[in-house]
PDB file of C-alpha atoms in Angstrom:
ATOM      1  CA  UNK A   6       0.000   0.000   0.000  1.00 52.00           C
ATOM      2  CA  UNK A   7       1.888   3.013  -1.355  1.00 69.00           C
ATOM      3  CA  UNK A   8       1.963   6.248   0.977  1.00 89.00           C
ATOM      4  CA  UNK A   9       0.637  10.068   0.094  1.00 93.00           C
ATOM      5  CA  UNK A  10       2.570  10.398  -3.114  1.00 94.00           C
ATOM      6  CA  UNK A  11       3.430  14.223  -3.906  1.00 96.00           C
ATOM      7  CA  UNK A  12       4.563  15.091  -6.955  1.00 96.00           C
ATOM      8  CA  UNK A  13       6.637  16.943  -7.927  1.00 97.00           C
ATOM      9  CA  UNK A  14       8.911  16.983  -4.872  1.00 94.00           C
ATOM     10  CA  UNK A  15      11.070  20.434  -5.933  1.00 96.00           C
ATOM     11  CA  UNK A  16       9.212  22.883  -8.436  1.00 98.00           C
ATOM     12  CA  UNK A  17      10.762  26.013  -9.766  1.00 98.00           C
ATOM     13  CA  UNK A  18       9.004  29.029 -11.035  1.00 98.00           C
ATOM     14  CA  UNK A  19       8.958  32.082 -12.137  1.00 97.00           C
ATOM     15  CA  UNK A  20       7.906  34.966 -10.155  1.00 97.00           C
ATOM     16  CA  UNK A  21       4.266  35.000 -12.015  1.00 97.00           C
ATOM     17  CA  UNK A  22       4.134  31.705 -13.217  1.00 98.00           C
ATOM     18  CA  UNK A  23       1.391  29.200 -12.147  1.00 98.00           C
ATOM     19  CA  UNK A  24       2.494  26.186  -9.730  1.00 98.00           C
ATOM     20  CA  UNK A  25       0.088  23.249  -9.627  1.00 98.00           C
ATOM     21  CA  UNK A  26       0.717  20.657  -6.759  1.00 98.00           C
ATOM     22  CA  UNK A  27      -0.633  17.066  -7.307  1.00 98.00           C
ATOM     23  CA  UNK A  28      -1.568  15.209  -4.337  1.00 97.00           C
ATOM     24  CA  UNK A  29      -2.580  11.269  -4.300  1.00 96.00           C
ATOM     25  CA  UNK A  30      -3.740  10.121  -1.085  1.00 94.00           C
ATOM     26  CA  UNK A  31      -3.113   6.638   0.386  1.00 92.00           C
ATOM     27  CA  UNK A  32      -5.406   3.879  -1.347  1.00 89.00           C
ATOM     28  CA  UNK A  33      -9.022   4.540   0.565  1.00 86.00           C
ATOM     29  CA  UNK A  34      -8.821   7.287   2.504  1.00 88.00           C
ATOM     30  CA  UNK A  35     -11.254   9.795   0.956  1.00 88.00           C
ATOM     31  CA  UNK A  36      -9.533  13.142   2.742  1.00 89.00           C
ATOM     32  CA  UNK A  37      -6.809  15.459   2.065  1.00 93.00           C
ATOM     33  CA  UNK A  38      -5.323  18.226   3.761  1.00 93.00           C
ATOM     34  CA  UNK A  39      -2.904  20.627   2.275  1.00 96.00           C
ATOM     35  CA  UNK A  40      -0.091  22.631   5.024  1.00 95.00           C
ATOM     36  CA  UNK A  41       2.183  24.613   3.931  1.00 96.00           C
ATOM     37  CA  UNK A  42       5.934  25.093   5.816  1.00 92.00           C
ATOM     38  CA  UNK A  43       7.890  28.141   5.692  1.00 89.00           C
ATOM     39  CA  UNK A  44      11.604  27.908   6.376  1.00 81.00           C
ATOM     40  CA  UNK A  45      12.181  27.746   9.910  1.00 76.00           C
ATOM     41  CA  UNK A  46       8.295  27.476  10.688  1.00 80.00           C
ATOM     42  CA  UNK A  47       5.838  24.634  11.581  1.00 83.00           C
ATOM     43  CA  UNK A  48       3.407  23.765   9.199  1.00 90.00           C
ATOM     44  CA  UNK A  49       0.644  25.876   8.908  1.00 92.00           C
ATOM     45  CA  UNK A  50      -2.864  24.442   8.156  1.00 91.00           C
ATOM     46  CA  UNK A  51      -4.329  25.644   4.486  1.00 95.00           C
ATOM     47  CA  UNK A  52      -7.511  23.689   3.284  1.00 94.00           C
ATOM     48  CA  UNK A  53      -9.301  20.541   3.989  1.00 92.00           C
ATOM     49  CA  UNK A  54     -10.827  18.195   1.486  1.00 93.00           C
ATOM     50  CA  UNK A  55     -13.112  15.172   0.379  1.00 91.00           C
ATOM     51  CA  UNK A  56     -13.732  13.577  -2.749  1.00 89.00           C
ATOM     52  CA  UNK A  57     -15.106  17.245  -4.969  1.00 89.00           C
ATOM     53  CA  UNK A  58     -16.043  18.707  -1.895  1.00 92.00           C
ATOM     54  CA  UNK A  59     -14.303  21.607  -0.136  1.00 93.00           C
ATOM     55  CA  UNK A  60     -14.653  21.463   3.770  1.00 90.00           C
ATOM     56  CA  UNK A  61     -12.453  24.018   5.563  1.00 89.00           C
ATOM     57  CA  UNK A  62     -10.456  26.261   3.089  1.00 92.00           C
ATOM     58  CA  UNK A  63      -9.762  28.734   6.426  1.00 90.00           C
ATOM     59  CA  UNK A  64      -6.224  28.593   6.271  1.00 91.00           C
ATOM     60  CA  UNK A  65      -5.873  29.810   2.377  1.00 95.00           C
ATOM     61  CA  UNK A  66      -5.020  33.026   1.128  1.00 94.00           C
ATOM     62  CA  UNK A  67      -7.848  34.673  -0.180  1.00 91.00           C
ATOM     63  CA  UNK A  68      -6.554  35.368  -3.386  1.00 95.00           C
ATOM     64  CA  UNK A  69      -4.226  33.262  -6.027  1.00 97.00           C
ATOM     65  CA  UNK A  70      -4.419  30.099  -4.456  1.00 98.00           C
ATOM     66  CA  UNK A  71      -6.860  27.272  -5.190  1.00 97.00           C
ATOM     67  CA  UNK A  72      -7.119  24.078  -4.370  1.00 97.00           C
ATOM     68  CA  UNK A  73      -9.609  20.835  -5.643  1.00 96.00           C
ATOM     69  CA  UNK A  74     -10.076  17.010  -5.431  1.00 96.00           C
ATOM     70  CA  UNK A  75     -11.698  15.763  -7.541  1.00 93.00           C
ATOM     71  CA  UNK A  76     -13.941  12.308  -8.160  1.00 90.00           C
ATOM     72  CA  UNK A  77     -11.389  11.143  -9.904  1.00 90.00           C
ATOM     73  CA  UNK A  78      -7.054  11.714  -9.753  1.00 93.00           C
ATOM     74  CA  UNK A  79      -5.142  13.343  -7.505  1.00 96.00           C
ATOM     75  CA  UNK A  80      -5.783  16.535  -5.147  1.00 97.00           C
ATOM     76  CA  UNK A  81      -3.935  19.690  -7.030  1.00 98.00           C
ATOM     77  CA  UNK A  82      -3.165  23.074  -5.333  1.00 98.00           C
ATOM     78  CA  UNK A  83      -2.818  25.645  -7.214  1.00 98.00           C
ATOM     79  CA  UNK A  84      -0.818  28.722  -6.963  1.00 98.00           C
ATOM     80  CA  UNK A  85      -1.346  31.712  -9.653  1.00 98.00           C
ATOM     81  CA  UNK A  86       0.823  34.172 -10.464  1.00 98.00           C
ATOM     82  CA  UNK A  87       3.794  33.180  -7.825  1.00 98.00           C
ATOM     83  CA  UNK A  88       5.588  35.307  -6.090  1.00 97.00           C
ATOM     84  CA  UNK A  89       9.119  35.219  -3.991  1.00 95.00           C
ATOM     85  CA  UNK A  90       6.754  34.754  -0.415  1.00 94.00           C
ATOM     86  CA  UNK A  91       4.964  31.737  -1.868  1.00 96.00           C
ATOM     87  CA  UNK A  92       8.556  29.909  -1.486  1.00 96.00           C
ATOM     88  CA  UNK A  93       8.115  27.123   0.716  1.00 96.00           C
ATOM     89  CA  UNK A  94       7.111  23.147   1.190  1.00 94.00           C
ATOM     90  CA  UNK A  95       4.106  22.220   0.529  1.00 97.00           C
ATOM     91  CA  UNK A  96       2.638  18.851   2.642  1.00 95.00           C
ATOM     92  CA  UNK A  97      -0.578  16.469   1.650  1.00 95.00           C
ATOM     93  CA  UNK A  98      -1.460  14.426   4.176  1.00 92.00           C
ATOM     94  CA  UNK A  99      -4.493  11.848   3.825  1.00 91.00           C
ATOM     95  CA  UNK A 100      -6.649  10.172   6.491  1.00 85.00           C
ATOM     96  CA  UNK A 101      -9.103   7.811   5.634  1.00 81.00           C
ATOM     97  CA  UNK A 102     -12.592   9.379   6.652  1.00 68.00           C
ATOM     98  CA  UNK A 103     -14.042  12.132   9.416  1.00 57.00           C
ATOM     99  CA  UNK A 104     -11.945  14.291  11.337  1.00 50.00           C
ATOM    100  CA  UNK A 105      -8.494  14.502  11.885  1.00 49.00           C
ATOM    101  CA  UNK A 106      -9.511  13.486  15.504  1.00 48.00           C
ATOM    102  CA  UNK A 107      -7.767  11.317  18.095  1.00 45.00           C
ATOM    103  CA  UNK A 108      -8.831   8.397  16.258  1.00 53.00           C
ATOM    104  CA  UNK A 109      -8.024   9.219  12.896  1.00 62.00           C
ATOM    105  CA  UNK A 110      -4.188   9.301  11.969  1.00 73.00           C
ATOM    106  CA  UNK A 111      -3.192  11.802   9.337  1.00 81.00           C
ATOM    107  CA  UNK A 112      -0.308  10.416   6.900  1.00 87.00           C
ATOM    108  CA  UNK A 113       1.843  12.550   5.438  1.00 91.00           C
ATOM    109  CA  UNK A 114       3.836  12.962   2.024  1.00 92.00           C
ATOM    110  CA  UNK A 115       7.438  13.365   1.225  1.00 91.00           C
ATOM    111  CA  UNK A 116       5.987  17.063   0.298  1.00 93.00           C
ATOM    112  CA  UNK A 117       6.644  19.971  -2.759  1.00 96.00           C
ATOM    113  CA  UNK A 118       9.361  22.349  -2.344  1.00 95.00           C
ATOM    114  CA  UNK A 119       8.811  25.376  -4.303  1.00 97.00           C
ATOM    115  CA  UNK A 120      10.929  27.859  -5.142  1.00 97.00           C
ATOM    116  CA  UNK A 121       9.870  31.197  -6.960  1.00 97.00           C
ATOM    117  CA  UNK A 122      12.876  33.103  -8.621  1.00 96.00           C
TER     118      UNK A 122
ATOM    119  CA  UNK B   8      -8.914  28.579  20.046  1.00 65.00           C
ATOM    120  CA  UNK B   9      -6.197  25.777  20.421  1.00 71.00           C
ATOM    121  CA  UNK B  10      -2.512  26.189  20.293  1.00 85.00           C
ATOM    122  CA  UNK B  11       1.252  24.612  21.211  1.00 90.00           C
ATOM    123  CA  UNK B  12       3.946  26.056  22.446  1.00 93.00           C
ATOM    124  CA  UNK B  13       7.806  24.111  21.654  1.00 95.00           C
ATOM    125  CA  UNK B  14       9.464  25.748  24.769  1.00 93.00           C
ATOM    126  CA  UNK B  15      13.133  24.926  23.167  1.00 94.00           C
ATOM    127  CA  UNK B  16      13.977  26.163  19.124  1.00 93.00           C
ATOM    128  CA  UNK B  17      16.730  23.748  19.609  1.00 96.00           C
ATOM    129  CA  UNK B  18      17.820  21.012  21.903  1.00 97.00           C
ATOM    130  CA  UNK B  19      21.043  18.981  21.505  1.00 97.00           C
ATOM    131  CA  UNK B  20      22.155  15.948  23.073  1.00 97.00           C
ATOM    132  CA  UNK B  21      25.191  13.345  23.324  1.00 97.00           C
ATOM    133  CA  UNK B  22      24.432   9.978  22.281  1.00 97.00           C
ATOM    134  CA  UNK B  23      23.217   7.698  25.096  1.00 97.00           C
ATOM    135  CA  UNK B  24      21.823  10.478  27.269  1.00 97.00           C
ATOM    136  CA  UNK B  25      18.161  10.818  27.469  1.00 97.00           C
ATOM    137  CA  UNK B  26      15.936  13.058  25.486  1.00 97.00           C
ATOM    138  CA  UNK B  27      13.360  15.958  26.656  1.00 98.00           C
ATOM    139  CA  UNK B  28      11.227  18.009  23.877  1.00 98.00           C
ATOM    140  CA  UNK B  29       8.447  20.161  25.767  1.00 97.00           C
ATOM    141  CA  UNK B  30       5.526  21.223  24.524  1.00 96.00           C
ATOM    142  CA  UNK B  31       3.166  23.075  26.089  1.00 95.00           C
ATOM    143  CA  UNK B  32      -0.906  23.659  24.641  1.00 91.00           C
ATOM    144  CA  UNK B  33      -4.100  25.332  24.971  1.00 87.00           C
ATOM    145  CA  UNK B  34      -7.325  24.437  24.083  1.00 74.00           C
ATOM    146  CA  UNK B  35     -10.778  25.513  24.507  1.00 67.00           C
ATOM    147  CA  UNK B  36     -11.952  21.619  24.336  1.00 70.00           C
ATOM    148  CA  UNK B  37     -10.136  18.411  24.907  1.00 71.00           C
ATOM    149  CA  UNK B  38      -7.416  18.116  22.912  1.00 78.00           C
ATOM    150  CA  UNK B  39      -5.779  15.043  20.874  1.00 84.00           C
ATOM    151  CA  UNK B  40      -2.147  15.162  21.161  1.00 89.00           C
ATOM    152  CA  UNK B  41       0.290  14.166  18.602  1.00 91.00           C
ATOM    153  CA  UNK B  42       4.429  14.160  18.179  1.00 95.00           C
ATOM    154  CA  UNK B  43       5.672  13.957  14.772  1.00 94.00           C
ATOM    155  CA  UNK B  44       9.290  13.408  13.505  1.00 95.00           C
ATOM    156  CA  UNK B  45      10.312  15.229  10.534  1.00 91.00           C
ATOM    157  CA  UNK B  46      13.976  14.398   8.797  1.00 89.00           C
ATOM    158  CA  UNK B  47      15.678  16.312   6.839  1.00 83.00           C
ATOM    159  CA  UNK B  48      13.895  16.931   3.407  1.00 74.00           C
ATOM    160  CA  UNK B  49      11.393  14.048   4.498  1.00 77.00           C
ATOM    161  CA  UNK B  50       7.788  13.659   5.081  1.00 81.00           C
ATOM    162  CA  UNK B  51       6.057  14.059   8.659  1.00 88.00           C
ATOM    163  CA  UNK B  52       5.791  10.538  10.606  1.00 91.00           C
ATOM    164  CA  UNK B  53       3.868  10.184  13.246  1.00 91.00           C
ATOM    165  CA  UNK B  54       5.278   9.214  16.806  1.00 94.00           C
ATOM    166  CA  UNK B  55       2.989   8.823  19.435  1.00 93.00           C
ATOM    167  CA  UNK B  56      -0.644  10.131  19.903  1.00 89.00           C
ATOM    168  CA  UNK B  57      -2.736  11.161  23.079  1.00 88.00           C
ATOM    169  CA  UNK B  58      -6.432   9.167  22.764  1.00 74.00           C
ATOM    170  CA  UNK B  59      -6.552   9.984  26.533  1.00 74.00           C
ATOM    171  CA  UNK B  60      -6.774   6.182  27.460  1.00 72.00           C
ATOM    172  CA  UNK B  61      -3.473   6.263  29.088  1.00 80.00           C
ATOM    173  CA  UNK B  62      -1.741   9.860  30.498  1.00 87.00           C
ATOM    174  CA  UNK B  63       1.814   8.106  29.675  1.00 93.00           C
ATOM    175  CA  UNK B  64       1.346   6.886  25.518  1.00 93.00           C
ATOM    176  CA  UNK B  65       4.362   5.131  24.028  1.00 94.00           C
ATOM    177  CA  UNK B  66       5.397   5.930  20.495  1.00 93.00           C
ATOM    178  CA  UNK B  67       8.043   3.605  17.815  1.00 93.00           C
ATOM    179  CA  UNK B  68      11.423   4.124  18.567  1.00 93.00           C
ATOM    180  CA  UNK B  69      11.699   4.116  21.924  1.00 96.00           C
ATOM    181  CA  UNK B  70       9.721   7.599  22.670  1.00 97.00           C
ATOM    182  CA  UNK B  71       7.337   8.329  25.214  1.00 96.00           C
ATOM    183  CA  UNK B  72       5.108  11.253  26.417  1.00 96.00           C
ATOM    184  CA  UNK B  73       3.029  12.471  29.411  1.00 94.00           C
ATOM    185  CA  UNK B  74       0.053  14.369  29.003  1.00 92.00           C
ATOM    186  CA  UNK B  75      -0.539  16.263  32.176  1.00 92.00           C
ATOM    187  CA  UNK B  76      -3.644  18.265  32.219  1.00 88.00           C
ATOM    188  CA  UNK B  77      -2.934  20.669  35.242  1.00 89.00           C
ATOM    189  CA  UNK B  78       0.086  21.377  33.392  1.00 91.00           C
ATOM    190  CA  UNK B  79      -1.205  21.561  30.245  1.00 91.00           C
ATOM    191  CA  UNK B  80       1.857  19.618  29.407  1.00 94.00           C
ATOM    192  CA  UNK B  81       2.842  16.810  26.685  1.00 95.00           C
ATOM    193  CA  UNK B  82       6.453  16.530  26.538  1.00 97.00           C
ATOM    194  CA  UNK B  83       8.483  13.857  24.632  1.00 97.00           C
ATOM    195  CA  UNK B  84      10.858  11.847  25.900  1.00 97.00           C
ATOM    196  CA  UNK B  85      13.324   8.946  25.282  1.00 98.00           C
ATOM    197  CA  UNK B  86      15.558   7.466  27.982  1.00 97.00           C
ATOM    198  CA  UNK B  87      18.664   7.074  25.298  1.00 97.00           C
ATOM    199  CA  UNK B  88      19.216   9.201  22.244  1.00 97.00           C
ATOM    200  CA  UNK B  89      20.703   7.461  19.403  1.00 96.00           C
ATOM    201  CA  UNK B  90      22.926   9.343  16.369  1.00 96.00           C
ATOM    202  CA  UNK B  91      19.089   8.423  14.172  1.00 94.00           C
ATOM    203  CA  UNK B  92      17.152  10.803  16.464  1.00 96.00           C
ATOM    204  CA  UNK B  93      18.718  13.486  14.884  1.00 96.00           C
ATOM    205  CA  UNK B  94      15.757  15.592  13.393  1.00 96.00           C
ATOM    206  CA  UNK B  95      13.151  18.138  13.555  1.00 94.00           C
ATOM    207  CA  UNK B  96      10.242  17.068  16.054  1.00 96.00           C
ATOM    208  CA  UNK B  97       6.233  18.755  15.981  1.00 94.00           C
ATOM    209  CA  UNK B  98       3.853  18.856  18.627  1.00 94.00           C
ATOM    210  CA  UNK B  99       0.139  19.170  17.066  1.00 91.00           C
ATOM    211  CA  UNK B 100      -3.096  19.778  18.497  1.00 87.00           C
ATOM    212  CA  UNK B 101      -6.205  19.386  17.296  1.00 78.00           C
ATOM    213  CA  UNK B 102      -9.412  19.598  19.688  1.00 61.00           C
ATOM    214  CA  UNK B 103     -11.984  17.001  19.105  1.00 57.00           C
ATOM    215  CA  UNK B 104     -13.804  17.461  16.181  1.00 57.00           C
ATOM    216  CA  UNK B 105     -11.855  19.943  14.670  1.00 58.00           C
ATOM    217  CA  UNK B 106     -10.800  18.485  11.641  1.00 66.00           C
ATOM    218  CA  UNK B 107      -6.987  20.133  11.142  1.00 76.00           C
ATOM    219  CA  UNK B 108      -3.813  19.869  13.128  1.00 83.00           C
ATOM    220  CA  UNK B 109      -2.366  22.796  14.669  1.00 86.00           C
ATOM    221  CA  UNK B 110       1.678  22.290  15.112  1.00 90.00           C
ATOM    222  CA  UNK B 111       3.916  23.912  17.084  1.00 92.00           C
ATOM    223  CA  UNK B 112       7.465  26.025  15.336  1.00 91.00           C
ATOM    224  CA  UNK B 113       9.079  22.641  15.933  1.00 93.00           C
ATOM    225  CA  UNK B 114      12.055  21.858  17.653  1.00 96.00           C
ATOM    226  CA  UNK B 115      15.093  20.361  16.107  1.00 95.00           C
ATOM    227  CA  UNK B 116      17.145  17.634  18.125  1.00 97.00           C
ATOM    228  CA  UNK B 117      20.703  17.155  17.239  1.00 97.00           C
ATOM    229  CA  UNK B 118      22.549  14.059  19.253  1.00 97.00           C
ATOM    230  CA  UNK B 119      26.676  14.634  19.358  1.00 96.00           C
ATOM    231  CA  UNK B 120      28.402  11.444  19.300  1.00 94.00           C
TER     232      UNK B 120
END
């Protein structure tokens, strides 16, 4: 049973170019969650979702980012027009229904590192 | 709202000597409790969680933490650090029913031979 596969693991843009992040989660587990890490930081909670179904997007930035899962393929986040702050790794994590609560482990990916120049 | 606190940025350690990582949290609710381990350009792996069955909840690789509610406590600990240890450790809180983690700035362990 493969992992949370990220791909790709380092991404390079352009400052202004689009970055798409693909996300597959582990083999039945129905929810993804997308954290981003800053250098030096913790990871910081962006969006939550099921299968074409956004549940908690209260950790994006309003504006530029995106982020969807659909019935079919992986999870993708989406980052428009990048710029040098968007520089960071980028974490899926899967869990295979409900909450992340005590009873539901979260498993993580190898993550994206992007970096804007 | 819930949060955790890693009281040390760094911590470092000679091999054989035992390990301490604090974290400290609040939460409005009852929390669940989690330490992950995060090596360099790795993924997160989970060490231990709090399902507040047992206070004292034993992780892989030899770690162990205490949840202790009038401290608001949950530090990590293992009695004899090995060179492998080496890495950066999270302490994440999520209150029941909330659906995301909340982790703490991390704190990175480094184990001197």
């Amino acid at each position: 049973n493969a992992g949370v596969m990220q791909n790709p693991r380092h991404l390079v843009r352009r400052r202004g170019q689009e970055a798409r992040l693909r996300c597959s989660p582990m083999k039945g587990h129905s929810h993804v969650y997308w954290y981003r890490q800053l250098p030096e930081e913790g990871l910081k909670f962006m969006v939550y979702l099921q299968k074409e179904n956004i549940i908690d997007e209260s950790g994006m930035p309003k504006e530029r980012f995106s982020a969807e899962f659909p019935k079919e393929g992986p999870s993708i986040l989406r980052i428009q027009q990048v710029v040098r702050g968007d520089s960071a790794a980028y974490f899926c994590a899967s869990s295979p229904g409900g909450a992340q609560t005590k009873n539901t482990e979260a498993f993580f990916g190898q993550g994206t590192r992007l970096t804007v120049v | 709202a819930q949060s955790v606190t890693q009281l040390d940025s760094h911590v470092s350690v000679s091999e054989g000597t035992p390990v301490l990582l604090r974290c400290n949290y609040s939460s409005s609710y009852s929390p669940s409790l989690f330490w992950y381990v995060q090596h360099p350009n790795k993924g997160l792996q989970l060490l231990l969680k709090y399902t507040s069955a047992a206070t004292l909840v034993k992780g892989i690789n030899g770690f162990e933490a205490e949840f202790k509610k009038s401290e608001t406590s949950f530090h990590l600990t293992k009695p004899s650090a090995h060179m492998s240890d080496a890495a950066e450790y999270f302490c994440v809180v999520t209150p029941t029913g909330r659906r995301a983690l909340t982790f703490g700035s991390g704190t990175r362990l480094q184990v001197q031979p």
